[in-house]
Short mmCIF file of C-alpha atoms and ligand atoms in Angstrom, two decimals:
data_model
loop_
_atom_site.label_atom_id
_atom_site.label_comp_id
_atom_site.label_asym_id
_atom_site.label_seq_id
_atom_site.Cartn_x
_atom_site.Cartn_y
_atom_site.Cartn_z
CA UNK O 3 175.48 -25.97 63.12
CA UNK O 4 176.45 -29.57 62.55
CA UNK O 5 179.54 -30.85 64.31
CA UNK O 6 181.50 -33.52 62.53
CA UNK O 7 181.32 -35.63 65.64
CA UNK O 8 178.24 -36.87 63.78
CA UNK O 9 180.28 -38.12 60.88
CA UNK O 10 182.89 -39.56 63.22
CA UNK O 11 180.21 -41.47 64.98
CA UNK O 12 179.03 -43.07 61.77
CA UNK O 13 182.42 -44.30 60.82
CA UNK O 14 185.16 -42.98 58.60
CA UNK O 15 186.32 -45.19 55.76
CA UNK O 16 188.87 -47.83 56.61
CA UNK O 17 191.53 -46.51 54.31
CA UNK O 18 195.17 -46.44 55.10
CA UNK O 19 196.20 -43.11 56.58
CA UNK O 20 196.71 -40.49 53.96
CA UNK O 21 198.07 -37.08 53.57
CA UNK O 22 195.77 -34.33 52.37
CA UNK O 23 194.43 -34.52 48.85
CA UNK O 24 196.87 -34.08 46.03
CA UNK O 25 197.30 -30.62 44.59
CA UNK O 26 197.08 -30.25 40.87
CA UNK O 27 200.18 -29.23 39.01
CA UNK O 28 200.08 -26.50 36.37
CA UNK O 29 198.90 -28.09 33.13
CA UNK O 30 196.74 -30.63 34.89
CA UNK O 31 193.22 -30.90 33.50
CA UNK O 32 191.92 -31.53 36.97
CA UNK O 33 188.84 -29.46 37.72
CA UNK O 34 189.41 -29.30 41.48
CA UNK O 35 192.55 -28.44 43.41
CA UNK O 36 192.62 -31.80 45.14
CA UNK O 37 191.74 -35.43 44.72
CA UNK O 38 190.96 -37.26 47.90
CA UNK O 39 190.39 -40.76 49.23
CA UNK O 40 188.11 -39.15 51.85
CA UNK O 41 189.96 -40.76 54.69
CA UNK O 42 189.82 -37.63 56.82
CA UNK O 43 186.64 -36.04 58.06
CA UNK O 44 185.97 -32.33 57.60
CA UNK O 45 187.50 -30.71 60.62
CA UNK O 46 185.09 -27.94 61.60
CA UNK O 47 181.46 -27.22 62.26
CA UNK O 48 179.16 -26.57 59.38
CA UNK O 49 175.83 -24.79 59.07
CA UNK O 50 172.74 -26.80 58.18
CA UNK O 51 172.41 -24.72 54.99
CA UNK O 52 175.96 -25.53 53.86
CA UNK O 53 175.42 -29.16 54.83
CA UNK O 54 172.39 -29.41 52.55
CA UNK O 55 173.63 -27.21 49.70
CA UNK O 56 176.96 -29.02 49.37
CA UNK O 57 175.15 -32.36 49.22
CA UNK O 58 172.72 -31.13 46.56
CA UNK O 59 175.57 -29.80 44.43
CA UNK O 60 177.44 -33.11 44.60
CA UNK O 61 174.21 -34.91 43.81
CA UNK O 62 173.93 -32.83 40.63
CA UNK O 63 177.36 -34.07 39.59
CA UNK O 64 176.61 -37.71 40.40
CA UNK O 65 173.21 -37.65 38.73
CA UNK O 66 174.68 -35.90 35.69
CA UNK O 67 177.33 -38.60 35.50
CA UNK O 68 174.72 -41.34 35.79
CA UNK O 69 172.64 -39.71 33.02
CA UNK O 70 175.68 -39.56 30.74
CA UNK O 71 176.33 -43.26 31.21
CA UNK O 72 172.68 -44.10 30.62
CA UNK O 73 172.78 -42.10 27.39
CA UNK O 74 175.55 -44.40 26.21
CA UNK O 75 178.45 -41.94 26.17
CA UNK O 76 181.86 -43.56 25.90
CA UNK O 77 184.27 -43.11 28.85
CA UNK O 78 186.44 -40.64 26.90
CA UNK O 79 183.36 -38.56 26.07
CA UNK O 80 182.18 -38.67 29.67
CA UNK O 81 185.56 -37.57 30.98
CA UNK O 82 185.36 -33.93 29.89
CA UNK O 83 181.67 -33.62 30.67
CA UNK O 84 182.18 -34.98 34.18
CA UNK O 85 185.03 -32.57 34.81
CA UNK O 86 182.90 -29.67 33.67
CA UNK O 87 180.09 -30.82 36.00
CA UNK O 88 182.62 -30.90 38.83
CA UNK O 89 183.81 -27.46 37.85
CA UNK O 90 180.26 -26.16 37.72
CA UNK O 91 178.96 -27.55 41.00
CA UNK O 92 181.84 -28.35 43.32
CA UNK O 93 184.26 -25.52 42.73
CA UNK O 94 184.12 -22.80 45.39
CA UNK O 95 185.75 -19.38 45.71
CA UNK O 96 189.07 -20.54 47.14
CA UNK O 97 191.19 -23.66 47.07
CA UNK O 98 190.47 -24.36 50.74
CA UNK O 99 186.73 -23.88 50.40
CA UNK O 100 186.68 -26.13 47.33
CA UNK O 101 188.45 -28.91 49.21
CA UNK O 102 186.06 -28.44 52.10
CA UNK O 103 183.00 -28.55 49.84
CA UNK O 104 184.28 -31.67 48.11
CA UNK O 105 184.83 -33.43 51.43
CA UNK O 106 181.67 -32.23 53.16
CA UNK O 107 179.45 -33.10 50.21
CA UNK O 108 180.96 -36.58 49.97
CA UNK O 109 180.35 -37.30 53.65
CA UNK O 110 176.80 -35.94 53.66
CA UNK O 111 175.89 -38.11 50.69
CA UNK O 112 177.41 -41.10 52.45
CA UNK O 113 174.81 -40.54 55.14
CA UNK O 114 172.04 -40.11 52.60
CA UNK O 115 172.97 -43.10 50.48
CA UNK O 116 174.01 -45.63 53.11
CA UNK O 117 170.50 -46.64 54.11
CA UNK O 118 169.60 -49.36 51.61
CA UNK O 119 171.52 -51.79 49.45
CA UNK O 120 170.18 -50.14 46.31
CA UNK O 121 171.19 -46.64 47.41
CA UNK O 122 174.63 -47.85 48.46
CA UNK O 123 175.16 -49.55 45.09
CA UNK O 124 174.17 -46.42 43.17
CA UNK O 125 176.32 -44.09 45.25
CA UNK O 126 179.32 -46.41 45.12
CA UNK O 127 179.10 -46.71 41.33
CA UNK O 128 178.85 -42.96 40.76
CA UNK O 129 181.55 -42.06 43.28
CA UNK O 130 183.95 -44.58 41.74
CA UNK O 131 183.30 -43.20 38.26
CA UNK O 132 183.76 -39.67 39.53
CA UNK O 133 187.02 -40.68 41.22
CA UNK O 134 188.14 -42.42 38.02
CA UNK O 135 187.47 -39.33 35.90
CA UNK O 136 189.28 -37.07 38.34
CA UNK O 137 192.24 -39.43 38.67
CA UNK O 138 192.57 -39.70 34.88
CA UNK O 139 192.76 -35.93 34.67
CA UNK O 140 195.90 -35.88 36.83
CA UNK O 141 199.29 -35.63 35.18
CA UNK O 142 201.44 -38.79 35.42
CA UNK O 143 203.55 -37.26 38.19
CA UNK O 144 200.42 -36.34 40.12
CA UNK O 145 199.00 -39.83 39.77
CA UNK O 146 202.18 -41.30 41.09
CA UNK O 147 202.31 -38.86 43.98
CA UNK O 148 198.70 -39.71 44.80
CA UNK O 149 199.38 -43.44 44.89
CA UNK O 150 202.47 -42.97 47.01
CA UNK O 151 200.97 -40.26 49.20
CA UNK O 152 197.98 -42.40 50.06
CA UNK O 153 200.24 -45.39 50.68
CA UNK O 154 198.33 -47.56 48.29
CA UNK O 155 199.87 -51.02 48.19
CA UNK O 156 201.62 -50.61 44.84
CA UNK O 157 205.09 -49.44 43.97
CA UNK O 158 206.98 -48.63 40.81
CA UNK O 159 209.34 -51.32 39.53
CA UNK O 160 212.96 -51.21 40.54
CA UNK O 161 215.46 -51.03 37.65
CA UNK O 162 216.37 -54.70 38.24
CA UNK O 163 212.73 -55.84 38.17
CA UNK O 164 212.14 -53.81 35.05
CA UNK O 165 215.10 -55.35 33.20
CA UNK O 166 213.83 -58.81 34.10
CA UNK O 167 210.40 -58.31 32.52
CA UNK O 168 211.07 -55.59 29.95
CA UNK O 169 210.68 -57.77 26.85
CA UNK O 170 207.47 -59.34 28.11
CA UNK O 171 206.12 -55.94 29.07
CA UNK O 172 206.84 -54.56 25.62
CA UNK O 173 205.09 -57.49 23.97
CA UNK O 174 202.08 -57.15 26.27
CA UNK O 175 201.75 -53.40 25.78
CA UNK O 176 202.10 -53.79 22.02
CA UNK O 177 199.26 -56.31 22.05
CA UNK O 178 197.15 -54.09 24.31
CA UNK O 179 197.64 -50.81 22.44
CA UNK O 180 198.05 -52.31 18.97
CA UNK O 181 200.50 -49.50 18.26
CA UNK O 182 204.29 -49.57 18.25
CA UNK O 183 204.34 -45.79 18.51
CA UNK O 184 202.17 -45.78 21.65
CA UNK O 185 204.20 -48.57 23.19
CA UNK O 186 207.46 -46.74 22.55
CA UNK O 187 205.99 -43.54 23.95
CA UNK O 188 205.09 -45.37 27.13
CA UNK O 189 208.59 -46.76 27.57
CA UNK O 190 210.37 -43.58 26.55
CA UNK O 191 207.97 -41.04 28.10
CA UNK O 192 209.12 -41.51 31.69
CA UNK O 193 212.42 -40.09 32.89
CA UNK O 194 213.28 -43.59 34.09
CA UNK O 195 211.44 -46.31 32.10
CA UNK O 196 211.06 -48.57 35.14
CA UNK O 197 208.96 -45.85 36.77
CA UNK O 198 206.36 -46.15 34.04
CA UNK O 199 205.17 -49.45 35.57
CA UNK O 200 203.76 -50.57 38.90
CA UNK O 201 203.76 -54.04 40.37
CA UNK O 202 200.58 -55.04 42.20
CA UNK O 203 198.91 -58.24 43.43
CA UNK O 204 196.86 -59.45 40.47
CA UNK O 205 193.63 -59.42 42.53
CA UNK O 206 194.02 -55.64 42.95
CA UNK O 207 193.24 -55.03 39.28
CA UNK O 208 190.44 -57.47 38.38
CA UNK O 209 189.24 -55.27 35.50
CA UNK O 210 192.66 -55.30 33.80
CA UNK O 211 193.14 -59.02 34.41
CA UNK O 212 189.62 -59.79 33.19
CA UNK O 213 190.13 -57.86 29.97
CA UNK O 214 193.67 -59.29 29.45
CA UNK O 215 195.25 -55.86 29.35
CA UNK O 216 198.05 -56.50 31.80
CA UNK O 217 201.18 -58.63 32.05
CA UNK O 218 200.94 -61.25 34.82
CA UNK O 219 203.83 -63.02 36.48
CA UNK O 220 204.10 -64.97 39.72
CA UNK O 221 200.83 -63.61 41.10
CA UNK O 222 201.66 -60.01 40.25
CA UNK O 223 200.22 -57.69 37.64
CA UNK O 224 202.57 -55.23 35.94
CA UNK O 225 200.48 -52.13 35.41
CA UNK O 226 201.50 -49.27 33.14
CA UNK O 227 201.04 -45.71 34.32
CA UNK O 228 198.29 -45.32 31.68
CA UNK O 229 196.39 -48.02 33.53
CA UNK O 230 197.11 -46.65 36.99
CA UNK O 231 193.51 -45.55 37.48
CA UNK O 232 192.62 -49.20 38.03
CA UNK O 233 195.16 -49.36 40.83
CA UNK O 234 193.74 -46.34 42.58
CA UNK O 235 190.04 -47.02 42.13
CA UNK O 236 190.02 -50.51 43.67
CA UNK O 237 191.09 -49.43 47.17
CA UNK O 238 188.81 -46.42 46.88
CA UNK O 239 185.88 -48.70 46.07
CA UNK O 240 186.72 -51.20 48.82
CA UNK O 241 187.09 -48.52 51.47
CA UNK O 242 183.93 -46.68 50.48
CA UNK O 243 181.90 -49.87 50.29
CA UNK O 244 182.98 -50.85 53.79
CA UNK O 245 182.40 -47.35 55.14
CA UNK O 246 178.86 -47.25 53.72
CA UNK O 247 177.92 -50.44 55.54
CA UNK O 248 179.39 -49.17 58.82
CA UNK O 249 177.70 -45.82 58.35
CA UNK O 250 174.33 -47.47 57.73
CA UNK O 251 174.59 -49.43 60.97
CA UNK O 252 175.58 -46.43 63.06
CA UNK O 253 173.01 -44.19 61.41
CA UNK O 254 170.06 -46.49 62.10
CA UNK O 255 171.16 -47.36 65.65
CA UNK O 256 172.53 -44.10 66.98
CA UNK O 257 172.58 -40.99 64.87
CA UNK O 258 169.29 -41.25 62.97
CA UNK O 259 167.12 -41.50 66.12
CA UNK O 260 169.00 -38.73 67.94
CA UNK O 261 168.78 -36.45 64.88
CA UNK O 262 165.18 -37.34 64.09
CA UNK O 263 164.01 -33.73 64.09
CA UNK O 264 167.05 -31.96 62.69
CA UNK O 265 169.29 -33.81 60.25
CA UNK O 266 167.37 -36.99 59.57
CA UNK O 267 164.63 -35.32 57.47
CA UNK O 268 167.28 -33.61 55.31
CA UNK O 269 169.46 -36.68 54.97
CA UNK O 270 166.59 -39.03 54.26
CA UNK O 271 165.09 -36.77 51.60
CA UNK O 272 168.33 -36.20 49.70
CA UNK O 273 168.13 -39.36 47.64
CA UNK O 274 164.61 -38.36 46.52
CA UNK O 275 165.44 -34.77 45.67
CA UNK O 276 164.34 -33.24 42.43
CA UNK O 277 167.18 -31.03 41.20
CA UNK O 278 165.58 -29.22 38.30
CA UNK O 279 163.72 -25.90 38.07
CA UNK O 280 160.98 -25.14 40.57
CA UNK O 281 157.51 -25.47 39.07
CA UNK O 282 155.75 -25.07 42.39
CA UNK O 283 154.63 -21.49 42.03
CA UNK O 284 153.10 -20.65 38.64
CA UNK O 285 152.37 -17.14 39.87
CA UNK O 286 156.03 -16.42 40.63
CA UNK O 287 157.00 -17.82 37.25
CA UNK O 288 154.47 -15.49 35.66
CA UNK O 289 152.49 -18.20 33.88
CA UNK O 290 149.29 -18.18 35.93
CA UNK O 291 146.38 -17.23 33.71
CA UNK O 292 148.23 -18.00 30.51
CA UNK O 293 146.17 -21.13 29.91
CA UNK O 294 142.40 -21.42 29.65
CA UNK O 295 140.34 -24.59 29.86
CA UNK O 296 139.66 -24.35 26.13
CA UNK O 297 143.42 -24.41 25.40
CA UNK O 298 143.93 -27.79 27.01
CA UNK O 299 143.01 -30.02 24.03
CA UNK O 300 145.44 -28.14 21.78
CA UNK O 301 148.18 -28.01 24.38
CA UNK O 302 147.74 -31.71 25.18
CA UNK O 303 148.28 -32.52 21.54
CA UNK O 304 151.24 -30.17 21.18
CA UNK O 305 153.19 -30.41 24.37
CA UNK O 306 151.90 -32.75 27.08
CA UNK O 307 154.25 -35.57 28.07
CA UNK O 308 152.89 -39.07 27.63
CA UNK O 309 151.87 -39.45 31.30
CA UNK O 310 149.61 -36.40 31.08
CA UNK O 311 148.30 -37.25 27.62
CA UNK O 312 147.25 -40.67 28.85
CA UNK O 313 145.38 -39.22 31.80
CA UNK O 314 143.76 -36.45 29.79
CA UNK O 315 142.61 -39.07 27.28
CA UNK O 316 141.27 -41.37 30.01
CA UNK O 317 139.45 -38.49 31.67
CA UNK O 318 137.86 -37.45 28.41
CA UNK O 319 136.74 -40.97 27.55
CA UNK O 320 135.55 -42.18 30.95
CA UNK O 321 134.67 -38.77 32.45
CA UNK O 322 136.38 -39.82 35.62
CA UNK O 323 139.83 -40.09 37.21
CA UNK O 324 140.57 -41.56 40.61
CA UNK O 325 142.07 -39.33 43.29
CA UNK O 326 145.76 -39.96 42.49
CA UNK O 327 145.15 -39.28 38.81
CA UNK O 328 143.26 -36.07 39.56
CA UNK O 329 146.17 -34.92 41.73
CA UNK O 330 148.82 -35.79 39.12
CA UNK O 331 146.99 -34.17 36.20
CA UNK O 332 145.45 -31.32 38.21
CA UNK O 333 148.76 -30.15 39.66
CA UNK O 334 150.44 -30.41 36.27
CA UNK O 335 147.72 -28.20 34.76
CA UNK O 336 148.13 -25.74 37.59
CA UNK O 337 151.90 -25.73 36.89
CA UNK O 338 151.43 -24.85 33.21
CA UNK O 339 149.39 -21.81 34.20
CA UNK O 340 145.74 -22.92 34.44
CA UNK O 341 144.16 -20.68 37.10
CA UNK O 342 141.70 -22.02 39.66
CA UNK O 343 138.51 -20.80 37.98
CA UNK O 344 139.59 -22.35 34.67
CA UNK O 345 140.55 -25.56 36.43
CA UNK O 346 137.05 -25.77 37.92
CA UNK O 347 135.59 -25.16 34.46
CA UNK O 348 137.79 -27.85 32.91
CA UNK O 349 137.10 -30.55 35.49
CA UNK O 350 133.38 -29.77 35.64
CA UNK O 351 133.04 -30.09 31.86
CA UNK O 352 135.13 -33.25 31.61
CA UNK O 353 133.28 -34.98 34.47
CA UNK O 354 129.81 -33.72 33.55
CA UNK O 355 128.68 -37.14 32.30
CA UNK O 356 129.46 -38.88 35.61
CA UNK O 357 129.22 -36.00 38.08
CA UNK O 358 126.73 -33.43 36.80
CA UNK O 359 125.84 -30.21 38.62
CA UNK O 360 125.69 -30.55 42.39
CA UNK O 361 127.33 -33.96 42.43
CA UNK O 362 130.52 -32.37 41.08
CA UNK O 363 130.27 -29.53 43.63
CA UNK O 364 129.80 -32.00 46.49
CA UNK O 365 132.36 -34.62 45.54
CA UNK O 366 135.08 -33.00 43.42
CA UNK O 367 135.10 -29.22 43.74
CA UNK O 368 136.81 -29.40 47.13
CA UNK O 369 139.64 -31.47 45.62
CA UNK O 370 140.24 -28.98 42.79
CA UNK O 371 140.28 -26.03 45.21
CA UNK O 372 142.45 -28.01 47.64
CA UNK O 373 145.14 -28.41 44.94
CA UNK O 374 145.27 -24.62 44.68
CA UNK O 375 145.61 -24.17 48.45
CA UNK O 376 142.08 -22.83 48.87
CA UNK O 377 140.74 -25.58 51.17
CA UNK O 378 141.88 -27.68 54.11
CA UNK O 379 145.36 -26.83 55.35
CA UNK O 380 145.67 -24.28 52.51
CA UNK O 381 148.93 -25.75 51.34
CA UNK O 382 149.89 -24.75 47.82
CA UNK O 383 150.58 -28.18 46.35
CA UNK O 384 153.49 -28.65 43.96
CA UNK O 385 153.29 -30.36 40.56
CA UNK O 386 154.74 -33.85 40.74
CA UNK O 387 158.26 -34.56 39.53
CA UNK O 388 159.12 -37.46 37.24
CA UNK O 389 160.70 -39.37 40.14
CA UNK O 390 157.53 -39.09 42.17
CA UNK O 391 155.32 -40.12 39.26
CA UNK O 392 157.59 -43.00 38.29
CA UNK O 393 157.60 -44.23 41.89
CA UNK O 394 153.80 -44.35 42.07
CA UNK O 395 152.21 -47.61 41.03
CA UNK O 396 148.63 -47.36 39.75
CA UNK O 397 146.14 -49.91 41.02
CA UNK O 398 143.23 -51.47 39.16
CA UNK O 399 141.22 -48.83 37.30
CA UNK O 400 143.87 -46.16 37.80
CA UNK O 401 145.84 -44.47 35.03
CA UNK O 402 148.32 -42.29 36.87
CA UNK O 403 152.05 -43.04 37.02
CA UNK O 404 154.59 -42.98 34.21
CA UNK O 405 153.53 -44.97 31.12
CA UNK O 406 157.18 -45.70 30.31
CA UNK O 407 157.18 -47.73 33.49
CA UNK O 408 153.61 -48.96 33.76
CA UNK O 409 152.75 -49.88 30.15
CA UNK O 410 153.62 -53.23 28.62
CA UNK O 411 155.91 -53.16 25.53
CA UNK O 412 153.10 -53.34 22.93
CA UNK O 413 150.88 -50.77 24.63
CA UNK O 414 153.83 -48.43 25.04
CA UNK O 415 154.90 -48.75 21.41
CA UNK O 416 151.43 -48.02 20.17
CA UNK O 417 150.97 -45.07 22.57
CA UNK O 418 154.26 -43.51 21.42
CA UNK O 419 153.47 -44.17 17.76
CA UNK O 420 150.23 -42.21 18.12
CA UNK O 421 152.32 -39.17 19.06
CA UNK O 422 153.73 -39.07 15.52
CA UNK O 423 157.27 -39.68 16.65
CA UNK O 424 159.76 -40.88 14.04
CA UNK O 425 160.16 -44.69 13.93
CA UNK O 426 163.80 -44.48 15.04
CA UNK O 427 162.79 -42.51 18.12
CA UNK O 428 159.92 -44.92 18.84
CA UNK O 429 162.46 -47.76 18.85
CA UNK O 430 164.86 -45.76 20.99
CA UNK O 431 162.17 -44.84 23.51
CA UNK O 432 160.93 -48.43 23.77
CA UNK O 433 164.48 -49.72 24.24
CA UNK O 434 165.24 -47.15 26.95
CA UNK O 435 161.98 -47.93 28.75
CA UNK O 436 162.73 -51.65 28.59
CA UNK O 437 166.13 -50.99 30.15
CA UNK O 438 164.46 -49.06 32.98
CA UNK O 439 165.58 -45.61 31.78
CA UNK O 440 162.09 -44.11 31.81
CA UNK O 441 163.09 -40.45 31.72
CA UNK O 442 165.52 -41.06 28.87
CA UNK O 443 162.72 -42.81 27.00
CA UNK O 444 160.57 -39.74 27.56
CA UNK O 445 163.41 -37.50 26.32
CA UNK O 446 163.64 -39.63 23.15
CA UNK O 447 159.93 -39.03 22.53
CA UNK O 448 160.40 -35.30 23.13
CA UNK O 449 163.24 -35.29 20.60
CA UNK O 450 161.19 -37.26 18.09
CA UNK O 451 158.37 -34.74 18.34
CA UNK O 452 160.45 -31.58 18.22
CA UNK O 453 163.32 -32.42 15.91
CA UNK O 454 166.03 -31.33 18.31
CA UNK O 455 167.87 -33.04 21.09
CA UNK O 456 166.97 -32.63 24.72
CA UNK O 457 170.38 -32.47 26.33
CA UNK O 458 169.07 -31.49 29.73
CA UNK O 459 167.00 -34.69 29.93
CA UNK O 460 163.43 -34.84 31.24
CA UNK O 461 163.04 -34.55 34.98
CA UNK O 462 159.63 -32.98 35.30
CA UNK O 463 156.42 -33.12 33.22
CA UNK O 464 156.19 -29.33 33.43
CA UNK O 465 159.74 -29.04 32.12
CA UNK O 466 158.74 -31.26 29.18
CA UNK O 467 155.81 -28.93 28.53
CA UNK O 468 157.73 -25.67 28.86
CA UNK O 469 160.64 -26.78 26.67
CA UNK O 470 158.15 -27.99 24.08
CA UNK O 471 156.28 -24.69 24.04
CA UNK O 472 159.53 -22.76 23.71
CA UNK O 473 160.49 -24.71 20.62
CA UNK O 474 157.03 -24.61 19.07
CA UNK O 475 156.69 -20.87 19.61
CA UNK O 476 160.18 -20.02 18.47
CA UNK O 477 161.59 -18.89 21.83
CA UNK O 478 164.00 -21.78 21.73
CA UNK O 479 165.40 -22.66 18.36
CA UNK O 480 166.72 -26.13 17.70
CA UNK O 481 170.41 -25.84 18.41
CA UNK O 482 169.93 -23.19 21.11
CA UNK O 483 171.11 -23.46 24.71
CA UNK O 484 170.35 -26.83 26.23
CA UNK O 485 168.97 -28.11 22.96
CA UNK O 486 170.76 -29.03 19.82
CA UNK O 487 169.74 -30.33 16.47
CA UNK O 488 169.25 -34.01 16.52
CA UNK O 489 170.67 -36.10 13.75
CA UNK O 490 168.19 -38.05 11.76
CA UNK O 491 165.20 -35.94 12.73
CA UNK O 492 164.72 -33.09 10.36
CA UNK O 493 161.36 -31.63 11.27
CA UNK O 494 158.99 -31.46 14.16
CA UNK O 495 156.13 -33.88 13.85
CA UNK O 496 152.89 -32.26 14.81
CA UNK O 497 150.14 -34.73 15.47
CA UNK O 498 147.56 -34.83 12.68
CA UNK O 499 144.24 -33.12 13.06
CA UNK O 500 141.99 -35.23 15.21
CA UNK O 501 144.81 -36.92 17.08
CA UNK O 502 144.22 -34.83 20.17
CA UNK O 503 143.44 -36.80 23.27
CA UNK O 504 140.82 -34.20 24.04
CA UNK O 505 138.38 -32.90 21.43
CA UNK O 506 137.73 -29.21 21.89
CA UNK O 507 134.52 -29.80 23.74
CA UNK O 508 135.37 -27.72 26.75
CA UNK O 509 133.99 -24.26 26.16
CA UNK O 510 135.05 -21.73 28.75
CA UNK O 511 133.13 -18.56 29.36
CA UNK O 512 136.22 -16.44 29.68
CA UNK O 513 139.28 -16.40 27.49
CA UNK O 514 142.80 -16.14 28.77
CA UNK O 515 145.98 -15.32 26.98
CA UNK O 516 147.57 -18.36 25.40
CA UNK O 517 150.90 -19.76 26.28
CA UNK O 518 153.45 -17.64 24.48
S1 SF4 R 610 159.29 -39.48 32.26
FE1 SF4 R 610 158.28 -37.91 33.47
S2 SF4 R 610 157.28 -36.56 32.02
FE2 SF4 R 610 157.83 -38.40 30.92
S3 SF4 R 610 155.99 -39.65 30.99
FE3 SF4 R 610 157.27 -40.29 32.73
S4 SF4 R 610 156.61 -39.04 34.44
FE4 SF4 R 610 155.78 -38.10 32.59
#
């Protein structure tokens, strides 16, 4: 069990005291029963399993939110999707357990994401966007109760203050909304019109001031209730930012060392976690033996992601891959269902020109068997995730890693073009890669090849492969679950004959069933 003395010792956020999170009123679109400033720590002990699971579930929400932004969704489109992610991952059986999960998961991720400036920046951005979406989903009365309940330094106008600025407010809101109807609705919607506006120091709403969407007078901003999210998110951001720095200091000095064997490994691995399906055990997934060495050239052409195509091509041309490349490609092949004996056949044939006969047995056979847990510590190694591949930087003479990250713009464009992807998708993939969104670039290529959209994104080379095979073999129709027809791409684009990175030169002695 983990006592929350741990979290206390790493510093709670320096927010003003608050009451418990705000309950949603009937009619609210809020996905959870409470919105919180996280100023109070979870009050009871928690099991290690709950500690980890809650954090992973929140991470799914935050990563989903980040993906949506990277895909260029507008805030109003993100709003509903974020709430459904919250509903999917953070909602528990009861109101109390949902509040607890929300709070616990937030605090665990604070620990996980406080350790570097980059992690802090990412976590802060996602948490603020999540807070913003959840605050927007509150009804006006709930928003007001939240601001007042958390003693945020803003207050509604008094009737006298309102009368003094009413004309200017009307003019400003008309200019901001561009609609007389909307402006009237704002003034007439509240039971008392003065309560539809808050007065705040202008520095509390830099986004509204910067975009000239607020009336300013004597150092104060007059914020409409439609803009109240800006009022609430600024103190949330400031408090969380400060708490993350405090937490980082306490974690590295006190808690991390004392929890080195229990919590630290969990906490420190959270930011690296792969959250997609498990491709570690092809036998459990029932795919072992579905691929033979002779299938690899065809499958590479049909369904390998670019990282694996590049390595398969390099192996076939130079008859050699350095250790990291052999691991990356070898484990991927194991994950798609290539059994050990076929893997040995494949590698032996591909490396025959540089490592014939006994040389292969002496220098490379051990490595192939090791990947399958048959040598050394007998660990059954797991196919690499996209994050792991993207993080690896190939040295001179190496070809592993993610081409969307490692290739220069021209080389990348020409590599993608060889995959027979539509020009629009080539442009999209190159633009995403240039912006550092490597997995989105890969998803664009997948879409360009298959003629349907990849809404789940690409998180794993084996996921790329499996989704591709499902579409090509009719198990997954364009428009089915997780995939939908992509505009502007009408047909799949099979590579032309001869475009395979691997000619069918590998002739196995036994034949296995093909991938369905
Ligand atoms: S995004 Fe993932 S699957 Fe795609 S090329 Fe990079 S590492 Fe491979």
